[in-house]
Amino acid sequence: MRLAAVLLLLLGTLLGLGAPQHNDPFLWLGSLRSRGYPLGSLQADNTGGECPAECDCPPTFPVAMYCDNRGMKSVPFVPSRMKYVYLQHNQITAVPDDAFANATNLVWLMLHENHIASVGKKAFAKMASLDRLYLNHNNLSKVPANLPSSLRDLRLEHNNITKVPPSAFAGMDNLTILLLNDNSFQDMGAALKGLSSLTLLDVSGNQLKKVPEGLPEMLHQLYLESNAIDSIPNNFLGHFTQLQYVRMAHNQLTDKGIPANVFNVSGLVELDLSFNKLERIPTVSTTLEHLYLQANQIKEFSLGSFCSVVDVMNFSKLKVLRLDGNEISLQDVPTESALCLRMAAEIAV
Ligand SMILES: *[C@@H]1O[C@H](CO)[C@@H](O)[C@H](O)[C@H]1NC(C)=O
Ligand SMILES: *[C@@H]1O[C@H](CO)[C@@H](O)[C@H](O)[C@H]1NC(C)=O
Ligand SMILES: *[C@@H]1O[C@H](CO)[C@@H](O)[C@H](O)[C@H]1NC(C)=O
Ligand SMILES: *[C@@H]1O[C@H](CO)[C@@H](O)[C@H](O)[C@H]1NC(C)=O
Ligand SMILES: *[C@@H]1O[C@H](CO)[C@@H](O)[C@H](O)[C@H]1NC(C)=O
Ligand SMILES: *[C@@H]1O[C@H](CO)[C@@H](O)[C@H](O)[C@H]1NC(C)=O
């Protein structure tokens, strides 16, 4: 991608580029360790209760069990008092039905970065308080069955999931974060239906041919990049109330697949349509702040895509506009743009 020119229309401050990062789940438990708490020297003890020899169970925080990075090949016994269990970064290959038979009080269960290829149908079924389940970076070929409906944060990215059953997330009224990116599924059926609290959905890096059905109304961030989506349904963004970030880079979108005004909705802050096959700049709302269109086949700069021709006083709030790697140059940007795009700190063509 060649950056031919960067036109500075107005020198403004570049505010809040990009979406917020996923929060760090290890906030205070993590700080317990980084403050030099001597976890390594603790063994099973008389004050905190039993603890597998390979793990650390700090007596001052007897509901947590640290077993990460120990080269473990299977899940150790988890005492029933445990709420926070860290098993990430080991070599665990399976989670049998009885792996957590006594651990029904779990709130956080970290199993990411293992080699898990199989999960028993009852493995997580009895965990009525489970809030966070991290199974990302494993070798799963399907979404585990009977996941607790109490989950708020479910991470399954970087596995080899080829199928998402319709009932995979059934009853998860409180699910807020669902990460399924970098797997191998082609569609999701109606699996997302009823996820009334979902705010972040990442299904990028799969083989989706269309936008998933029944996208939850409360979504705030929707990541669909690196799939094979060639069109967008009519009124695609019409029913969302909180949506701010839509990322669809690296798909197969053409002008034909984009209904008129589908992106002309207020509320959206960032729209990424880079690395597609667009020939025109789609109409966007004057409230949009970041628009990424680089590496398409855009042939003309249409000011009407950003501002009303009738009401030039209704300025666009666009701060960043990327148009590099298209078939236009700086000369194609009309001088009137300076008024309409007065907030733009950066326009790259
Ligand atoms: C599992 O929990 C039950 C009841 O809470 C207890 O009686 C039993 O001893 C526990 N099993 C082990 C192996 O600790
Ligand atoms: C992942 O599972 C496949 C079978 O589905 C197996 O062939 C492969 O060796 C596994 N990879 C790892 C890293 O465990
Ligand atoms: C969702 O959270 C609320 C409030 O914490 C709780 O009462 C409810 O049971 C939860 N729903 C599920 C399905 O766990
Ligand atoms: C992913 O799963 C497919 C079929 O289930 C299998 O052929 C392939 O080897 C798996 N890939 C990896 C990296 O394990
Ligand atoms: C975009 O939507 C607004 C408000 O719904 C409307 O006034 C405007 O005409 C639309 N822009 C275009 C180019 O159709
Ligand atoms: C400016 O245009 C937006 C849509 O692009 C519309 O929702 C809004 O009402 C307009 N504002 C004014 C003051 O005309």
Short mmCIF file of C-alpha atoms and ligand atoms in Angstrom, two decimals:
data_model
loop_
_atom_site.label_atom_id
_atom_site.label_comp_id
_atom_site.label_asym_id
_atom_site.label_seq_id
_atom_site.Cartn_x
_atom_site.Cartn_y
_atom_site.Cartn_z
CA MET A 1 0.00 0.00 0.00
CA ARG A 2 1.52 3.27 -1.14
CA LEU A 3 0.74 6.38 0.84
CA ALA A 4 0.68 8.92 -2.00
CA ALA A 5 -0.04 11.99 0.02
CA VAL A 6 -1.28 13.08 3.36
CA LEU A 7 -3.47 16.14 3.18
CA LEU A 8 -3.72 18.10 6.35
CA LEU A 9 -6.99 19.98 6.26
CA LEU A 10 -6.95 21.18 9.78
CA LEU A 11 -4.48 20.55 12.54
CA GLY A 12 -6.61 19.13 15.29
CA THR A 13 -5.82 16.81 18.11
CA LEU A 14 -6.21 13.19 17.23
CA LEU A 15 -8.46 11.87 19.91
CA GLY A 16 -9.14 8.30 20.98
CA LEU A 17 -7.95 6.35 17.95
CA GLY A 18 -9.46 2.91 17.76
CA ALA A 19 -11.63 0.89 20.09
CA PRO A 20 -10.86 0.34 23.75
CA GLN A 21 -8.72 -2.67 24.46
CA HIS A 22 -10.21 -5.70 26.16
CA ASN A 23 -9.86 -5.14 29.88
CA ASP A 24 -7.19 -6.88 31.80
CA PRO A 25 -8.98 -9.61 33.74
CA PHE A 26 -6.13 -10.11 36.17
CA LEU A 27 -6.31 -6.69 37.72
CA TRP A 28 -6.07 -7.24 41.39
CA LEU A 29 -5.15 -10.91 41.52
CA GLY A 30 -2.32 -10.06 39.15
CA SER A 31 -1.12 -7.21 41.29
CA LEU A 32 -1.00 -9.53 44.27
CA ARG A 33 1.72 -11.42 42.47
CA SER A 34 3.58 -8.53 40.92
CA ARG A 35 3.93 -6.92 44.33
CA GLY A 36 6.36 -9.70 45.16
CA TYR A 37 4.07 -11.90 47.18
CA PRO A 38 6.12 -15.06 47.70
CA LEU A 39 3.73 -17.42 45.90
CA GLY A 40 6.52 -19.74 44.77
CA SER A 41 7.43 -20.70 48.31
CA LEU A 42 3.93 -21.72 49.33
CA GLN A 43 2.94 -25.35 49.49
CA ALA A 44 -0.12 -27.15 50.68
CA ASP A 45 -0.59 -25.75 54.11
CA ASN A 46 -2.61 -25.96 57.30
CA THR A 47 -4.18 -22.54 57.12
CA GLY A 48 -5.54 -22.25 53.59
CA GLY A 49 -6.66 -25.84 53.01
CA GLU A 50 -5.44 -28.51 50.66
CA CYS A 51 -3.64 -27.60 47.47
CA PRO A 52 -2.17 -29.79 44.71
CA ALA A 53 1.61 -29.99 45.04
CA GLU A 54 2.17 -28.49 41.57
CA CYS A 55 0.09 -25.39 42.33
CA ASP A 56 0.26 -22.37 44.60
CA CYS A 57 -2.69 -21.57 46.87
CA PRO A 58 -1.89 -18.44 48.88
CA PRO A 59 -3.20 -18.83 52.47
CA THR A 60 -4.18 -15.16 52.51
CA PHE A 61 -6.41 -15.74 49.49
CA PRO A 62 -7.55 -19.34 49.95
CA VAL A 63 -10.08 -19.32 47.10
CA ALA A 64 -7.43 -18.93 44.39
CA MET A 65 -5.23 -21.59 42.89
CA TYR A 66 -2.31 -20.75 40.62
CA CYS A 67 -1.18 -23.58 38.36
CA ASP A 68 -0.17 -21.66 35.24
CA ASN A 69 3.07 -22.40 33.41
CA ARG A 70 3.87 -25.72 35.14
CA GLY A 71 4.04 -28.06 32.14
CA MET A 72 0.93 -29.87 33.41
CA LYS A 73 -0.60 -32.46 31.09
CA SER A 74 -3.93 -32.84 32.89
CA VAL A 75 -6.24 -30.86 35.16
CA PRO A 76 -5.19 -31.30 38.82
CA PHE A 77 -7.72 -31.85 41.62
CA VAL A 78 -9.51 -28.58 42.31
CA PRO A 79 -10.78 -28.33 45.93
CA SER A 80 -14.38 -27.24 46.31
CA ARG A 81 -13.49 -23.96 48.06
CA MET A 82 -11.85 -22.58 44.90
CA LYS A 83 -13.28 -19.62 43.00
CA TYR A 84 -10.35 -18.50 40.85
CA VAL A 85 -8.33 -21.14 39.07
CA TYR A 86 -5.40 -20.44 36.78
CA LEU A 87 -4.40 -23.33 34.54
CA GLN A 88 -3.30 -21.39 31.48
CA HIS A 89 -0.14 -22.05 29.56
CA ASN A 90 0.26 -25.76 30.23
CA GLN A 91 0.00 -28.84 28.03
CA ILE A 92 -3.45 -30.03 29.01
CA THR A 93 -5.07 -31.99 26.18
CA ALA A 94 -8.49 -32.88 27.61
CA VAL A 95 -11.05 -31.75 30.17
CA PRO A 96 -12.95 -34.92 31.19
CA ASP A 97 -16.46 -34.86 32.69
CA ASP A 98 -15.14 -35.22 36.25
CA ALA A 99 -12.19 -32.81 35.99
CA PHE A 100 -13.96 -30.20 38.10
CA ALA A 101 -16.38 -32.54 39.87
CA ASN A 102 -15.94 -30.79 43.24
CA ALA A 103 -15.25 -27.32 41.98
CA THR A 104 -18.80 -26.07 41.67
CA ASN A 105 -18.04 -22.62 43.12
CA LEU A 106 -15.72 -21.48 40.37
CA VAL A 107 -16.04 -17.89 39.25
CA TRP A 108 -13.00 -17.58 36.96
CA LEU A 109 -11.52 -20.52 35.12
CA MET A 110 -8.47 -19.89 32.99
CA LEU A 111 -7.61 -22.72 30.61
CA HIS A 112 -6.16 -20.76 27.72
CA GLU A 113 -2.93 -21.65 25.93
CA ASN A 114 -3.13 -25.39 26.36
CA HIS A 115 -3.68 -28.17 23.81
CA ILE A 116 -7.26 -28.98 24.75
CA ALA A 117 -8.97 -30.93 21.97
CA SER A 118 -11.78 -32.55 23.94
CA VAL A 119 -14.14 -31.40 26.66
CA GLY A 120 -16.61 -33.73 28.41
CA LYS A 121 -20.28 -32.89 27.99
CA LYS A 122 -20.63 -32.41 31.75
CA ALA A 123 -17.25 -30.82 32.44
CA PHE A 124 -18.58 -27.32 33.15
CA ALA A 125 -22.25 -28.12 33.66
CA LYS A 126 -22.41 -27.73 37.45
CA MET A 127 -20.60 -24.40 37.72
CA ALA A 128 -23.59 -22.20 38.49
CA SER A 129 -21.48 -19.12 39.31
CA LEU A 130 -18.93 -19.25 36.51
CA ASP A 131 -18.32 -15.74 35.22
CA ARG A 132 -15.19 -16.02 33.05
CA LEU A 133 -14.14 -19.01 31.02
CA TYR A 134 -11.03 -18.66 28.91
CA LEU A 135 -10.44 -21.50 26.48
CA ASN A 136 -8.68 -19.49 23.80
CA HIS A 137 -5.55 -20.78 22.06
CA ASN A 138 -6.42 -24.47 22.33
CA ASN A 139 -7.30 -27.14 19.80
CA LEU A 140 -11.09 -27.30 20.11
CA SER A 141 -13.06 -28.27 17.01
CA LYS A 142 -16.42 -27.32 18.48
CA VAL A 143 -17.90 -25.09 21.16
CA PRO A 144 -18.03 -27.20 24.35
CA ALA A 145 -21.53 -28.40 25.27
CA ASN A 146 -23.50 -27.31 28.35
CA LEU A 147 -21.58 -24.16 29.13
CA PRO A 148 -22.95 -22.43 32.25
CA SER A 149 -25.55 -19.77 31.47
CA SER A 150 -24.01 -17.54 34.16
CA LEU A 151 -21.04 -16.67 31.92
CA ARG A 152 -20.24 -13.03 31.28
CA ASP A 153 -16.95 -13.41 29.45
CA LEU A 154 -16.34 -16.38 27.16
CA ARG A 155 -13.15 -16.60 25.13
CA LEU A 156 -12.79 -19.27 22.48
CA GLU A 157 -10.57 -17.49 19.97
CA HIS A 158 -7.67 -19.22 18.20
CA ASN A 159 -9.04 -22.75 18.22
CA ASN A 160 -10.17 -24.81 15.25
CA ILE A 161 -13.92 -24.52 15.76
CA THR A 162 -15.77 -25.52 12.61
CA LYS A 163 -19.29 -25.61 13.99
CA VAL A 164 -21.30 -23.40 16.31
CA PRO A 165 -24.48 -25.27 17.36
CA PRO A 166 -27.68 -23.18 17.61
CA SER A 167 -27.89 -23.75 21.37
CA ALA A 168 -24.20 -23.10 22.08
CA PHE A 169 -24.89 -19.92 24.08
CA ALA A 170 -28.49 -20.60 25.09
CA GLY A 171 -29.71 -18.75 28.16
CA MET A 172 -26.56 -16.67 28.58
CA ASP A 173 -28.49 -13.53 29.50
CA ASN A 174 -25.44 -11.90 31.06
CA LEU A 175 -22.86 -12.73 28.43
CA THR A 176 -21.07 -9.47 27.67
CA ILE A 177 -17.90 -10.53 25.83
CA LEU A 178 -17.77 -13.32 23.27
CA LEU A 179 -14.53 -13.92 21.41
CA LEU A 180 -14.67 -16.48 18.60
CA ASN A 181 -12.11 -14.98 16.26
CA ASP A 182 -9.53 -17.05 14.40
CA ASN A 183 -11.45 -20.29 14.12
CA SER A 184 -12.78 -22.11 11.05
CA PHE A 185 -16.56 -21.78 10.91
CA GLN A 186 -18.59 -20.74 7.88
CA ASP A 187 -21.77 -19.69 9.60
CA MET A 188 -23.27 -19.31 13.05
CA GLY A 189 -26.92 -20.07 12.40
CA ALA A 190 -29.01 -18.37 15.06
CA ALA A 191 -26.55 -19.04 17.88
CA LEU A 192 -26.36 -15.37 18.84
CA LYS A 193 -30.08 -14.97 19.33
CA GLY A 194 -31.12 -13.96 22.82
CA LEU A 195 -27.71 -12.71 23.99
CA SER A 196 -29.33 -9.61 25.39
CA SER A 197 -26.25 -8.29 27.24
CA LEU A 198 -23.59 -8.89 24.59
CA THR A 199 -21.52 -5.77 23.94
CA LEU A 200 -18.41 -7.18 22.25
CA LEU A 201 -18.51 -9.81 19.53
CA ASP A 202 -15.37 -10.80 17.67
CA VAL A 203 -15.87 -13.32 14.88
CA SER A 204 -13.04 -12.08 12.68
CA GLY A 205 -10.70 -14.55 11.02
CA ASN A 206 -13.30 -17.19 10.17
CA GLN A 207 -14.91 -18.20 6.88
CA LEU A 208 -18.22 -16.37 7.22
CA LYS A 209 -19.93 -15.73 3.89
CA LYS A 210 -22.52 -13.42 5.39
CA VAL A 211 -23.12 -11.25 8.40
CA PRO A 212 -24.34 -13.49 11.28
CA GLU A 213 -28.09 -13.49 11.93
CA GLY A 214 -29.75 -12.13 15.02
CA LEU A 215 -26.91 -9.85 16.11
CA PRO A 216 -27.65 -8.69 19.67
CA GLU A 217 -29.11 -5.22 20.01
CA MET A 218 -26.75 -4.08 22.80
CA LEU A 219 -23.55 -4.63 20.78
CA HIS A 220 -21.01 -1.90 21.16
CA GLN A 221 -18.18 -3.43 19.12
CA LEU A 222 -18.68 -5.75 16.16
CA TYR A 223 -15.61 -7.29 14.57
CA LEU A 224 -16.13 -9.18 11.32
CA GLU A 225 -12.83 -8.63 9.53
CA SER A 226 -10.98 -11.30 7.53
CA ASN A 227 -13.99 -13.34 6.48
CA ALA A 228 -15.58 -13.86 3.06
CA ILE A 229 -18.57 -11.52 3.41
CA ASP A 230 -19.65 -9.99 0.08
CA SER A 231 -22.79 -8.15 1.07
CA ILE A 232 -24.56 -6.49 3.95
CA PRO A 233 -28.26 -6.93 4.76
CA ASN A 234 -30.66 -4.04 4.37
CA ASN A 235 -30.97 -1.98 7.50
CA PHE A 236 -28.04 -3.93 8.94
CA LEU A 237 -27.26 -1.25 11.54
CA GLY A 238 -30.82 -0.07 12.08
CA HIS A 239 -31.67 -2.01 15.23
CA PHE A 240 -28.58 -1.36 17.33
CA THR A 241 -28.75 1.21 20.08
CA GLN A 242 -25.12 1.27 21.31
CA LEU A 243 -23.00 0.24 18.35
CA GLN A 244 -19.86 2.36 17.94
CA TYR A 245 -17.24 0.20 16.23
CA VAL A 246 -17.78 -1.86 13.08
CA ARG A 247 -14.80 -3.56 11.50
CA MET A 248 -15.18 -5.37 8.19
CA ALA A 249 -11.71 -5.07 6.66
CA HIS A 250 -10.42 -7.91 4.48
CA ASN A 251 -13.75 -9.19 3.17
CA GLN A 252 -15.23 -9.35 -0.34
CA LEU A 253 -17.52 -6.33 -0.18
CA THR A 254 -18.54 -4.66 -3.45
CA ASP A 255 -20.74 -1.58 -4.08
CA LYS A 256 -23.53 -3.90 -5.14
CA GLY A 257 -23.49 -5.60 -1.75
CA ILE A 258 -23.93 -2.36 0.18
CA PRO A 259 -27.50 -1.01 0.35
CA ALA A 260 -27.84 2.78 0.08
CA ASN A 261 -27.58 4.54 3.44
CA VAL A 262 -26.83 1.31 5.32
CA PHE A 263 -23.90 3.06 7.06
CA ASN A 264 -25.69 6.41 7.34
CA VAL A 265 -26.65 5.84 10.97
CA SER A 266 -25.73 8.11 13.83
CA GLY A 267 -23.90 6.67 16.82
CA LEU A 268 -21.18 4.91 14.83
CA VAL A 269 -17.70 6.19 15.70
CA GLU A 270 -15.50 3.92 13.63
CA LEU A 271 -16.12 2.07 10.38
CA ASP A 272 -13.39 -0.05 8.84
CA LEU A 273 -14.09 -1.21 5.28
CA SER A 274 -10.46 -1.36 4.15
CA PHE A 275 -9.16 -4.17 1.93
CA ASN A 276 -12.44 -4.83 0.11
CA LYS A 277 -13.58 -4.24 -3.46
CA LEU A 278 -15.50 -0.98 -3.18
CA GLU A 279 -15.50 1.43 -6.12
CA ARG A 280 -17.44 4.20 -4.40
CA ILE A 281 -17.32 5.84 -1.00
CA PRO A 282 -20.46 4.71 0.83
CA THR A 283 -22.66 7.34 2.45
CA VAL A 284 -21.83 7.70 6.11
CA SER A 285 -23.38 9.72 8.91
CA THR A 286 -21.97 13.13 9.78
CA THR A 287 -21.34 11.74 13.28
CA LEU A 288 -18.74 9.18 12.13
CA GLU A 289 -15.18 9.94 13.32
CA HIS A 290 -12.93 7.29 11.78
CA LEU A 291 -13.42 5.87 8.30
CA TYR A 292 -10.99 3.36 6.85
CA LEU A 293 -11.33 2.72 3.12
CA GLN A 294 -7.74 2.05 2.11
CA ALA A 295 -6.95 -0.71 -0.39
CA ASN A 296 -10.25 -0.73 -2.26
CA GLN A 297 -10.89 0.26 -5.89
CA ILE A 298 -12.41 3.68 -5.27
CA LYS A 299 -12.35 5.86 -8.37
CA GLU A 300 -13.90 9.13 -7.25
CA PHE A 301 -14.08 11.36 -4.21
CA SER A 302 -17.79 11.99 -3.57
CA LEU A 303 -18.23 14.75 -1.04
CA GLY A 304 -21.94 13.89 -0.78
CA SER A 305 -20.92 10.67 0.96
CA PHE A 306 -19.92 12.75 3.99
CA CYS A 307 -21.99 15.93 3.94
CA SER A 308 -25.36 16.96 2.67
CA VAL A 309 -25.16 18.99 -0.50
CA VAL A 310 -28.21 20.93 0.64
CA ASP A 311 -27.02 21.75 4.12
CA VAL A 312 -23.28 22.35 4.04
CA MET A 313 -23.45 23.73 7.56
CA ASN A 314 -24.11 20.21 8.82
CA PHE A 315 -20.39 19.42 8.98
CA SER A 316 -18.93 15.97 9.13
CA LYS A 317 -17.26 14.98 12.41
CA LEU A 318 -14.75 12.81 10.59
CA LYS A 319 -11.28 12.97 12.13
CA VAL A 320 -9.49 10.29 10.14
CA LEU A 321 -10.17 9.26 6.57
CA ARG A 322 -7.96 6.67 4.89
CA LEU A 323 -8.26 6.45 1.12
CA ASP A 324 -4.74 5.41 0.21
CA GLY A 325 -4.32 2.38 -2.04
CA ASN A 326 -7.30 3.35 -4.20
CA GLU A 327 -7.59 4.75 -7.69
CA ILE A 328 -7.80 8.42 -6.72
CA SER A 329 -5.22 11.07 -5.96
CA LEU A 330 -5.00 14.33 -4.10
CA GLN A 331 -6.28 16.31 -7.14
CA ASP A 332 -9.57 14.39 -6.93
CA VAL A 333 -10.33 15.87 -3.52
CA PRO A 334 -12.40 19.03 -4.17
CA THR A 335 -11.49 22.22 -2.32
CA GLU A 336 -15.01 22.48 -0.81
CA SER A 337 -14.03 19.45 1.27
CA ALA A 338 -12.22 21.77 3.64
CA LEU A 339 -15.56 23.09 4.89
CA CYS A 340 -17.42 19.79 5.07
CA LEU A 341 -14.51 17.81 6.54
CA ARG A 342 -13.35 20.58 8.86
CA MET A 343 -12.67 18.24 11.79
CA ALA A 344 -10.44 15.94 9.80
CA ALA A 345 -6.94 15.93 11.20
CA GLU A 346 -5.80 13.43 8.64
CA ILE A 347 -6.95 12.50 5.18
CA ALA A 348 -4.69 10.04 3.44
CA VAL A 349 -5.14 9.52 -0.30
C1 LIG B 1 -15.90 -33.32 47.19
O1 LIG B 1 -16.88 -32.58 47.89
C2 LIG B 1 -17.64 -33.36 48.78
C3 LIG B 1 -18.75 -32.50 49.35
O2 LIG B 1 -18.45 -31.13 49.24
C4 LIG B 1 -16.73 -33.92 49.84
O3 LIG B 1 -17.48 -34.74 50.72
C5 LIG B 1 -15.65 -34.76 49.19
O4 LIG B 1 -14.73 -35.20 50.16
C6 LIG B 1 -14.93 -33.94 48.15
N1 LIG B 1 -14.00 -34.78 47.42
C7 LIG B 1 -12.71 -34.62 47.52
C8 LIG B 1 -11.88 -35.59 46.73
O5 LIG B 1 -12.22 -33.73 48.18
C1 LIG B 2 -5.05 -30.75 17.36
O1 LIG B 2 -6.03 -31.72 17.05
C2 LIG B 2 -5.77 -32.42 15.84
C3 LIG B 2 -6.94 -33.33 15.59
O2 LIG B 2 -8.13 -32.58 15.47
C4 LIG B 2 -4.45 -33.17 15.98
O3 LIG B 2 -4.17 -33.81 14.77
C5 LIG B 2 -3.34 -32.18 16.32
O4 LIG B 2 -2.16 -32.89 16.59
C6 LIG B 2 -3.69 -31.38 17.56
N1 LIG B 2 -2.68 -30.35 17.75
C7 LIG B 2 -2.15 -30.06 18.94
C8 LIG B 2 -1.14 -28.96 18.96
O5 LIG B 2 -2.47 -30.64 19.95
C1 LIG B 3 -27.53 -12.55 35.43
O1 LIG B 3 -27.13 -11.68 36.46
C2 LIG B 3 -28.16 -11.40 37.40
C3 LIG B 3 -27.65 -10.37 38.37
O2 LIG B 3 -26.38 -10.69 38.85
C4 LIG B 3 -28.58 -12.70 38.08
O3 LIG B 3 -29.62 -12.46 38.98
C5 LIG B 3 -29.04 -13.69 37.02
O4 LIG B 3 -29.36 -14.93 37.60
C6 LIG B 3 -27.97 -13.89 35.97
N1 LIG B 3 -28.45 -14.72 34.87
C7 LIG B 3 -27.96 -15.91 34.58
C8 LIG B 3 -28.54 -16.61 33.41
O5 LIG B 3 -27.08 -16.42 35.26
C1 LIG B 4 -8.86 -28.43 12.15
O1 LIG B 4 -9.92 -29.37 12.01
C2 LIG B 4 -9.95 -29.98 10.75
C3 LIG B 4 -11.20 -30.85 10.65
O2 LIG B 4 -11.90 -30.94 11.83
C4 LIG B 4 -8.67 -30.80 10.59
O3 LIG B 4 -8.67 -31.40 9.31
C5 LIG B 4 -7.46 -29.89 10.72
O4 LIG B 4 -6.28 -30.64 10.69
C6 LIG B 4 -7.52 -29.14 12.02
N1 LIG B 4 -6.45 -28.14 12.06
C7 LIG B 4 -5.58 -28.06 13.06
C8 LIG B 4 -4.57 -26.97 12.93
O5 LIG B 4 -5.59 -28.81 14.02
C1 LIG B 5 -28.23 10.35 5.88
O1 LIG B 5 -29.21 10.28 6.89
C2 LIG B 5 -29.71 11.56 7.28
C3 LIG B 5 -30.59 11.37 8.49
O2 LIG B 5 -31.32 10.20 8.42
C4 LIG B 5 -30.43 12.19 6.11
O3 LIG B 5 -30.91 13.47 6.48
C5 LIG B 5 -29.44 12.33 4.96
O4 LIG B 5 -30.10 12.82 3.80
C6 LIG B 5 -28.80 10.99 4.62
N1 LIG B 5 -27.74 11.21 3.65
C7 LIG B 5 -27.84 10.81 2.38
C8 LIG B 5 -26.71 11.17 1.50
O5 LIG B 5 -28.82 10.20 1.95
C1 LIG B 6 -27.12 16.61 10.38
O1 LIG B 6 -27.19 15.38 9.67
C2 LIG B 6 -27.49 14.27 10.47
C3 LIG B 6 -27.40 13.01 9.63
O2 LIG B 6 -26.35 13.02 8.75
C4 LIG B 6 -28.87 14.44 11.05
O3 LIG B 6 -29.19 13.32 11.87
C5 LIG B 6 -28.91 15.71 11.85
O4 LIG B 6 -30.24 15.94 12.29
C6 LIG B 6 -28.46 16.90 11.03
N1 LIG B 6 -28.32 18.06 11.90
C7 LIG B 6 -28.85 19.24 11.58
C8 LIG B 6 -28.62 20.33 12.57
O5 LIG B 6 -29.46 19.42 10.53
#
